[in-house]
Coordinates of C-alpha atoms in Angstrom, one line a residue:
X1 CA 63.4 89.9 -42.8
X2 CA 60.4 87.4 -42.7
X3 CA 59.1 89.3 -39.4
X4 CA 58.4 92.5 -41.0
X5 CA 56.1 91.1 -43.6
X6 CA 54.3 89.4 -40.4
X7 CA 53.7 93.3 -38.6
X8 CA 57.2 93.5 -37.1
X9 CA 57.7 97.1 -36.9
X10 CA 59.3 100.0 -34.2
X11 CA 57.3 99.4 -31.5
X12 CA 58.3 95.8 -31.1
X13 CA 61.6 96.0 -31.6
X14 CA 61.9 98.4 -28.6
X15 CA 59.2 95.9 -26.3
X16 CA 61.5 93.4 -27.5
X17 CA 64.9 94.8 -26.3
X18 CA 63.7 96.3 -23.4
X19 CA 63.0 92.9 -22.0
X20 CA 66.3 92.0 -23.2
X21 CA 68.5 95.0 -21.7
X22 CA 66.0 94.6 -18.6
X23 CA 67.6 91.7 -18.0
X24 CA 64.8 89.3 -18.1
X25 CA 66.6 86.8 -20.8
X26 CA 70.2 88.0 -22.3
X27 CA 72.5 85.6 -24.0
X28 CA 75.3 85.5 -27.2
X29 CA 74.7 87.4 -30.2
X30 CA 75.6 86.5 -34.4
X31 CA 75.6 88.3 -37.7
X32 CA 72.3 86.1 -38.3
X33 CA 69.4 85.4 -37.0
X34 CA 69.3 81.5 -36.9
X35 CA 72.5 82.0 -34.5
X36 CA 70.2 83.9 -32.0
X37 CA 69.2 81.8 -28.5
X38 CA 66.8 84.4 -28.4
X39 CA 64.7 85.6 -31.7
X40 CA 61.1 87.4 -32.3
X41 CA 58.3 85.6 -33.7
X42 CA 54.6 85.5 -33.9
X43 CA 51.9 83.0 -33.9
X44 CA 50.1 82.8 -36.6
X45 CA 47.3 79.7 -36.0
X46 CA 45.8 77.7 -32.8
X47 CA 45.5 74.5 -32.6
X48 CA 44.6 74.3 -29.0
X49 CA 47.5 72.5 -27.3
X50 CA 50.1 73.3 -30.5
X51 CA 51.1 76.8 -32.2
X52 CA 52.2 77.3 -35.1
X53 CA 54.8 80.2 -34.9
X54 CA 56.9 82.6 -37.9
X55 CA 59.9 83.5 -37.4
X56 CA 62.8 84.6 -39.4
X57 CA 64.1 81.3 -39.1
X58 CA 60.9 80.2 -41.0
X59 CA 57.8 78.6 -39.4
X60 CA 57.6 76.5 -36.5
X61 CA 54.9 74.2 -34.8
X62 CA 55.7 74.7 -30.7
X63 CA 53.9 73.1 -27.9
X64 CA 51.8 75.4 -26.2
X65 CA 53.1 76.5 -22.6
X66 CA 51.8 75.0 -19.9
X67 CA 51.1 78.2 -17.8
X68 CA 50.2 81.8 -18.9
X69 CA 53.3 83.9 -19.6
X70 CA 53.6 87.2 -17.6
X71 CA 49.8 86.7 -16.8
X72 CA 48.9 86.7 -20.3
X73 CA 47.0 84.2 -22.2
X74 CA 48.8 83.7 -25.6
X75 CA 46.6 84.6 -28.7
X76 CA 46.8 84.2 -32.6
X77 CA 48.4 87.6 -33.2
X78 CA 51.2 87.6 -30.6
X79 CA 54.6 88.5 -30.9
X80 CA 56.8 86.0 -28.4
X81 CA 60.2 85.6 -27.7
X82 CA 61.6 81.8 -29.0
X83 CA 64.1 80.1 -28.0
X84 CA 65.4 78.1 -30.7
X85 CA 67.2 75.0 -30.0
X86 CA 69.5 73.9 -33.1
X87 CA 71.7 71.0 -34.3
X88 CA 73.6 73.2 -36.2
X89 CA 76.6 76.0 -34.9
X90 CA 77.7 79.3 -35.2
X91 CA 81.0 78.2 -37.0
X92 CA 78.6 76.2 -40.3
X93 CA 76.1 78.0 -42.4
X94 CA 72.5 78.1 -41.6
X95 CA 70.6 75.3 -43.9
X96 CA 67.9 72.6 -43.6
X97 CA 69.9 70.3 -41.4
X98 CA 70.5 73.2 -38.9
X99 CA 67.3 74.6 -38.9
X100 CA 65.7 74.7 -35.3
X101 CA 64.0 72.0 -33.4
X102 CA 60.1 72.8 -33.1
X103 CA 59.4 70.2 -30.2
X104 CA 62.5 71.9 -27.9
X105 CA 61.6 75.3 -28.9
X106 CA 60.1 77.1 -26.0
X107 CA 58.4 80.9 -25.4
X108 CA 60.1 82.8 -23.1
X109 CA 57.9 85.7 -22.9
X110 CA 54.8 87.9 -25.1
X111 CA 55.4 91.3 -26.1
X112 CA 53.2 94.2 -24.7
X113 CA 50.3 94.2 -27.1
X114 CA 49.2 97.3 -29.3
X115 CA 45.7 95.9 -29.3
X116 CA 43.5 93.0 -27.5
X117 CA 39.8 91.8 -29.1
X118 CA 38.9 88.9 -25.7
X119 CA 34.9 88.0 -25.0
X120 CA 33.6 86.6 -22.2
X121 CA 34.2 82.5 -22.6
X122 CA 31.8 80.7 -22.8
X123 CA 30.9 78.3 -20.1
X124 CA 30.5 78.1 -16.1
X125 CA 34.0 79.5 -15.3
X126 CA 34.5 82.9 -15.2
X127 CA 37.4 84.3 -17.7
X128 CA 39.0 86.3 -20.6
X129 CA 38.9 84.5 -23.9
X130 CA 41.7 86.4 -26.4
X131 CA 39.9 86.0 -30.2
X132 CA 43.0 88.0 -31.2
X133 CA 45.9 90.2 -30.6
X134 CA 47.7 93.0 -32.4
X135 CA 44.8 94.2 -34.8
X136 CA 45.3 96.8 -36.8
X137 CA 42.0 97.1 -37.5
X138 CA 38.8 94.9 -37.1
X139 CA 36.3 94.1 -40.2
X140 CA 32.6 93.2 -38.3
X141 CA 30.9 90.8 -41.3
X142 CA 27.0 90.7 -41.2
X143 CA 25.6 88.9 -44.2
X144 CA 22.5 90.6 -46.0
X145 CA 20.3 87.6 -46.0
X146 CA 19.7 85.9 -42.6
X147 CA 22.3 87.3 -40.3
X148 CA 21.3 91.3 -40.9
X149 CA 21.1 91.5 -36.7
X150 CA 22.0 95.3 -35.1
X151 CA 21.6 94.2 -32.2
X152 CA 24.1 91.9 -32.5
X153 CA 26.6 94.4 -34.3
X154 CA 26.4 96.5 -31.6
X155 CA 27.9 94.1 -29.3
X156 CA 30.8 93.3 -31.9
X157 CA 30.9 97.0 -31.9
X158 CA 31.7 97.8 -28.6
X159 CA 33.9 94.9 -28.0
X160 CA 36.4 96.1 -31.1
X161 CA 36.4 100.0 -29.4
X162 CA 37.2 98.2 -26.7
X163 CA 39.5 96.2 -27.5
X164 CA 41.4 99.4 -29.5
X165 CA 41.1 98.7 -32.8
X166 CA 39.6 100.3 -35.7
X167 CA 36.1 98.9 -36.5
X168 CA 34.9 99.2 -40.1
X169 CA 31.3 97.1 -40.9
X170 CA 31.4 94.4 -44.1
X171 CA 28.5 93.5 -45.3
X172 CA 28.5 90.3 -47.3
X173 CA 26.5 88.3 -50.0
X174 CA 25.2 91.8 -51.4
X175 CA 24.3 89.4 -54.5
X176 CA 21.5 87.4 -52.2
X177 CA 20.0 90.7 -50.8
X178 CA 17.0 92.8 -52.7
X179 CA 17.5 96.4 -50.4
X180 CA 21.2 96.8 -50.2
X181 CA 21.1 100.5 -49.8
X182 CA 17.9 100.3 -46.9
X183 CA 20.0 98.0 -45.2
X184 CA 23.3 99.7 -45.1
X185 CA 21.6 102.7 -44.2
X186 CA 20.4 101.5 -40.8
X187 CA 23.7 100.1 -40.3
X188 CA 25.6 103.6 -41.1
X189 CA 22.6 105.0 -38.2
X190 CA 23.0 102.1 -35.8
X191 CA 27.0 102.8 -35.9
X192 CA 27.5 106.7 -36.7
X193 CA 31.4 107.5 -38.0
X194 CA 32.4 103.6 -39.0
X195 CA 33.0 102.4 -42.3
X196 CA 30.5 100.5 -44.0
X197 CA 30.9 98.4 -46.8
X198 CA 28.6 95.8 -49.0
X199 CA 30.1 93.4 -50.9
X200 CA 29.4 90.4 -52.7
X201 CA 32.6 87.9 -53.2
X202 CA 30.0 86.0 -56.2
X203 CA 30.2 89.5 -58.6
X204 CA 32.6 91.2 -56.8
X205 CA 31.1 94.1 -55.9
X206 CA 32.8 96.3 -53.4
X207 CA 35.5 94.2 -52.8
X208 CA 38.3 96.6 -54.1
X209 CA 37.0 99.1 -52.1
X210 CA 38.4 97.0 -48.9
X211 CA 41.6 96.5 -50.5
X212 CA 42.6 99.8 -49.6
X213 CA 42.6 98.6 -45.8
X214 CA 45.4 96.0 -46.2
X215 CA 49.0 97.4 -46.3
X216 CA 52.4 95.7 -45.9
X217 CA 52.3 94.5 -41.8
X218 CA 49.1 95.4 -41.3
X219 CA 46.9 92.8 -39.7
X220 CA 42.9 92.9 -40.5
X221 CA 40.7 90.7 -38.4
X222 CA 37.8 89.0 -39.8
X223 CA 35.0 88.6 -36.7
X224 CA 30.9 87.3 -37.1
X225 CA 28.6 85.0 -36.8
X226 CA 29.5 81.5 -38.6
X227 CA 28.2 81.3 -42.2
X228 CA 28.4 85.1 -43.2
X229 CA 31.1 84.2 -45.5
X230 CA 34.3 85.2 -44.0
X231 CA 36.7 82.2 -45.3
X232 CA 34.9 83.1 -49.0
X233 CA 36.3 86.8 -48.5
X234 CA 39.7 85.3 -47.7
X235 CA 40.0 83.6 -50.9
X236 CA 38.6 86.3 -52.8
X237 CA 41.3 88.8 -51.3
X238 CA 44.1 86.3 -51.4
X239 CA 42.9 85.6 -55.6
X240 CA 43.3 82.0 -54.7
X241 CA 41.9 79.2 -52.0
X242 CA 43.7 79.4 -48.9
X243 CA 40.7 78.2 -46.8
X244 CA 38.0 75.8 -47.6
X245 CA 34.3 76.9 -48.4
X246 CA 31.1 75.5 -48.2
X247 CA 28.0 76.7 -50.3
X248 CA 25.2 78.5 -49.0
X249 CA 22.2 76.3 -47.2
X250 CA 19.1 76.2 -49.3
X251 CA 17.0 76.0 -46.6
X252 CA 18.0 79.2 -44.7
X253 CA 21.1 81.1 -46.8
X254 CA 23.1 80.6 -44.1
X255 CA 26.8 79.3 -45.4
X256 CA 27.8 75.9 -43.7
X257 CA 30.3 76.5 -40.9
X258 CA 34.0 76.3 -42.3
X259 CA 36.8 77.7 -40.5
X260 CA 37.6 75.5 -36.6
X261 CA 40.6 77.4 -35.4
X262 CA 42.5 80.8 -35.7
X263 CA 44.8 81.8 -38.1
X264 CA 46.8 84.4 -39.4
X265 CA 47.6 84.4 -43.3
X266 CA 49.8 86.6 -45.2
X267 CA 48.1 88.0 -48.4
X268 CA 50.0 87.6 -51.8
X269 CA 49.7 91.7 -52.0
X270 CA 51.0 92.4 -48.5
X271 CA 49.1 92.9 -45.3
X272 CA 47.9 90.2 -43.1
X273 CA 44.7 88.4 -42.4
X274 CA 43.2 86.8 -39.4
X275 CA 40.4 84.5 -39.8
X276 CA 38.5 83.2 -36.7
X277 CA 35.6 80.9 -36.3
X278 CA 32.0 81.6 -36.2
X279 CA 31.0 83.1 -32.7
X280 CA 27.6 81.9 -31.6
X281 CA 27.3 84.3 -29.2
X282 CA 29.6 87.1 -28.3
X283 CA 29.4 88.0 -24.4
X284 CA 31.3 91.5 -23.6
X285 CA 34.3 91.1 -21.0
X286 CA 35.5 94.7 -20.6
X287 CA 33.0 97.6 -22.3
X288 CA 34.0 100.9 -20.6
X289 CA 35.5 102.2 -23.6
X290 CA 33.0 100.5 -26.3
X291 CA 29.9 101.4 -24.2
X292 CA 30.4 104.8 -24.4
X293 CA 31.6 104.9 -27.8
X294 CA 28.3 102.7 -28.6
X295 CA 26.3 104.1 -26.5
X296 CA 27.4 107.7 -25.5
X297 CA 24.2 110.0 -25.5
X298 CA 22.5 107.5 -23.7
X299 CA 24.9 108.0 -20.8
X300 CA 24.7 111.3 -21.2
X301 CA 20.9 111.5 -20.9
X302 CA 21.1 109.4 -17.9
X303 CA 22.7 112.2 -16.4
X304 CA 20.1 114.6 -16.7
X305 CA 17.7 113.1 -15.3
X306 CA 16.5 115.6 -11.8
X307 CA 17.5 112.6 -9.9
X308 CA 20.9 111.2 -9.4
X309 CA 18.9 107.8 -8.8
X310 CA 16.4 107.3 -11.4
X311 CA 15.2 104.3 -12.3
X312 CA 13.8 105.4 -15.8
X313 CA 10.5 104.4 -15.1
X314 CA 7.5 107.7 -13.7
X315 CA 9.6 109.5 -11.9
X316 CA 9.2 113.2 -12.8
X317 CA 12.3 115.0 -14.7
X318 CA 13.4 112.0 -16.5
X319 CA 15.5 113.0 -19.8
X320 CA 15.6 109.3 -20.9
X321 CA 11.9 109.2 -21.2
X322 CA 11.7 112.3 -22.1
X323 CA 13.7 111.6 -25.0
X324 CA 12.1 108.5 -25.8
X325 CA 8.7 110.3 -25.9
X326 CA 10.0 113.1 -28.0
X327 CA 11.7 110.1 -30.5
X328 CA 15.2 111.5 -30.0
X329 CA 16.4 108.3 -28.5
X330 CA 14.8 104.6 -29.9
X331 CA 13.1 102.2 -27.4
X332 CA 15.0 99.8 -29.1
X333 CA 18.6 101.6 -28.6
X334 CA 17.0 101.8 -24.9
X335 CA 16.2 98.3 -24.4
X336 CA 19.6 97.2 -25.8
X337 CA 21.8 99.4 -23.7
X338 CA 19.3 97.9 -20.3
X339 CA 20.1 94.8 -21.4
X340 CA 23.7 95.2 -21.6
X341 CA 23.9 96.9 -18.4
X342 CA 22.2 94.2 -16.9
X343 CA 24.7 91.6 -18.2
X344 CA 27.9 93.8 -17.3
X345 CA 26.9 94.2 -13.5
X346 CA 26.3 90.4 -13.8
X347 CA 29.1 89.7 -15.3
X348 CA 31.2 92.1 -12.5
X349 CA 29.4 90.4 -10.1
X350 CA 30.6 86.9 -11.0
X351 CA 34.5 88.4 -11.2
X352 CA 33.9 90.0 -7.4
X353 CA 32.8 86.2 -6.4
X354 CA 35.6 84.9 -7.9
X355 CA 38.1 86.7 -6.5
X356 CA 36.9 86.4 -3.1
X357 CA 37.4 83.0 -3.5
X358 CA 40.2 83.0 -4.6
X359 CA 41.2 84.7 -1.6
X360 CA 39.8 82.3 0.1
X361 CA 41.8 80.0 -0.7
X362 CA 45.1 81.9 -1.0
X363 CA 44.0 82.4 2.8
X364 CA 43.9 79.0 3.8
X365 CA 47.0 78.1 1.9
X366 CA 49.0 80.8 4.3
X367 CA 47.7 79.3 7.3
X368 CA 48.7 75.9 6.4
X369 CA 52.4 77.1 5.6
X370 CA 52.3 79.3 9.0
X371 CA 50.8 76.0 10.7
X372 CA 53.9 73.2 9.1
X373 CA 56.1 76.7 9.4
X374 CA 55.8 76.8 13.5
X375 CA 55.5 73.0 14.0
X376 CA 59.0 72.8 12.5
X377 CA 60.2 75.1 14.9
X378 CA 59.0 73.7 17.9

């Protein structure tokens, strides 16, 4: 089956039936797949209003659904249910003429996800943005030349504990960088119990030591700034170009931005690969989880302190400047996890705003159906 090699395993098949046998969409059954009304499949690239889609009836581009299924935004990574509209019939073998019809395909519904990587989107509007679905586990690339930024991995950080994955650190262009060791050092301090890894995809340093992360269905996402060399690492992995690459920028070692959608590509070895664009910016959503994974004995110092409402600042008993005095905890760590705060209760507020208005307006649109409701009573 094409599915499994795309991270079909047990716990699909039973999300999968148990919308079936729930009733939600039931129909005929064949010996084969392409006979199915109903069949697995998952996307595997955006390209904003089209998806393109594997299934074991082979790949399909399918128009993207108008409105959110079961409240879900549909992400690279998904698993959907397709229905597949064919010219063909259950009484003539399955070939190219009978193959199905990838402008009358439509998805039905998205399987419960194992795992969910979203930022806040960028822009006036407050909402989720899905970078990808399904993870298996998340690589975080920081180049060693221009882009060596922890406070910038710690936000990437928090966001894939957050979003259930596994998090392991990949530090490219180890070939353009003089303290390798310094460097990965503060990055094994800055994220205590994550894999850390420098590699260089010029002399191919370090890279079989990632290998080991990519097994038959399992997916790896690739997540970082643009430039740090993730399409490079694709190609490297995959022993041949799948994506296009640009060189490296003279004036600031920053690679040229390649990669303009997402997409999910099966390595010639097994196990899966998502590549995503370059982030300029990566603004939390949800950070319960990641900000206490991130940033743990800060919380704990905070609760300390002699009083329950410390501000941090001269007030007497204060184990967070305690510990800053005594160089247990880093201004820097401090000022980070201030700033983040800051930005969460922002960000909370702007959610609370929202969906006051929102009720709002559900409000007004009861009244107006109560209003035409009576008056055609009357």
């Amino acid at each position: 089956m094409i599915i499994n090699d795309y991270g079909w395993d047990k716990y699909f098949d039973n999300e999968f039936k148990k919308n079936i046998i729930d009733g939600i969409y039931s129909g005929m059954t064949a010996g084969k797949d392409c006979y199915l009304p109903i069949q697995p499949g998952r996307i595997i690239a955006d390209y904003g209003q089209m998806l393109r889609v594997i299934s074991n009836a082979g790949e399909l581009l399918i128009n993207r659904p108008v409105r959110k299924l079961d409240d879900m935004q549909l992400s690279v990574g998904d698993w959907v249910a397709l229905g597949l509209s064919q010219t063909g019939s259950a009484d003539r073998p399955c070939g190219p003429e009978h193959s199905p019809d990838a402008q009358s395909t439509q998805v039905h519904f998205v399987l419960a996800r194992k795992t969910k990587f979203s930022r806040a989107a960028a822009g006036i509007e407050v909402k989720e943005q899905i970078v990808a679905a399904n993870v298996d586990t998340v690589f975080l690339i920081q180049s060693l030349n221009r882009d060596f930024n922890m406070r910038r991995l710690e936000r990437y950080l928090i966001a894939a504990w957050e979003s259930g994955a596994v998090p392991v650190v990949v530090l490219t262009k180890a070939d353009c960088c003089d303290d390798v060791a310094d460097k990965t050092a503060i990055v094994y301090n800055t994220a205590p119990g994550v894999d850390v890894h420098a590699i260089s995809c010029v002399t191919g340093e370090g890279i079989e030591e990632i290998r080991k992360y990519f097994a038959p269905g399992k997916t790896i996402a690739l997540l970082g700034s643009s430039g740090v060399g993730k399409s490079t690492l694709v190609n490297t992995l995959a022993g041949k170009e799948l994506l296009k690459t640009q060189e490296i920028r003279e004036d600031d070692s920053r690679g040229r931005h390649t990669t303009t959608h997402r997409e999910l590509l099966l390595l010639p070895g097994g196990g899966l690969i998502l590549d995503t664009p370059g982030m300029r910016s990566l603004s939390l959503w949800e950070a319960d989880t990641g900000m206490e994974a991130m940033f743990g004995d800060i919380e704990e110092l905070t609760k300390l302190c002699r009083f329950y409402d410390c501000k941090h600042g001269n007030e007497p008993g204060c184990a967070v400047r305690q510990a800053i005095d005594t160089g247990k905890l880093e201004m820097k760590r401090w000022e980070s996890w201030l700033k983040l705060q800051k930005e969460l209760a922002h960000l909370e507020a702007k959610k609370e705003g929202k969906l006051r208005l929102q009720e709002k307006q559900w409000g007004k649109q009861i009244a107006k159906f109560q209003k035409e409701f009576y008056k055609g009573i009357r």
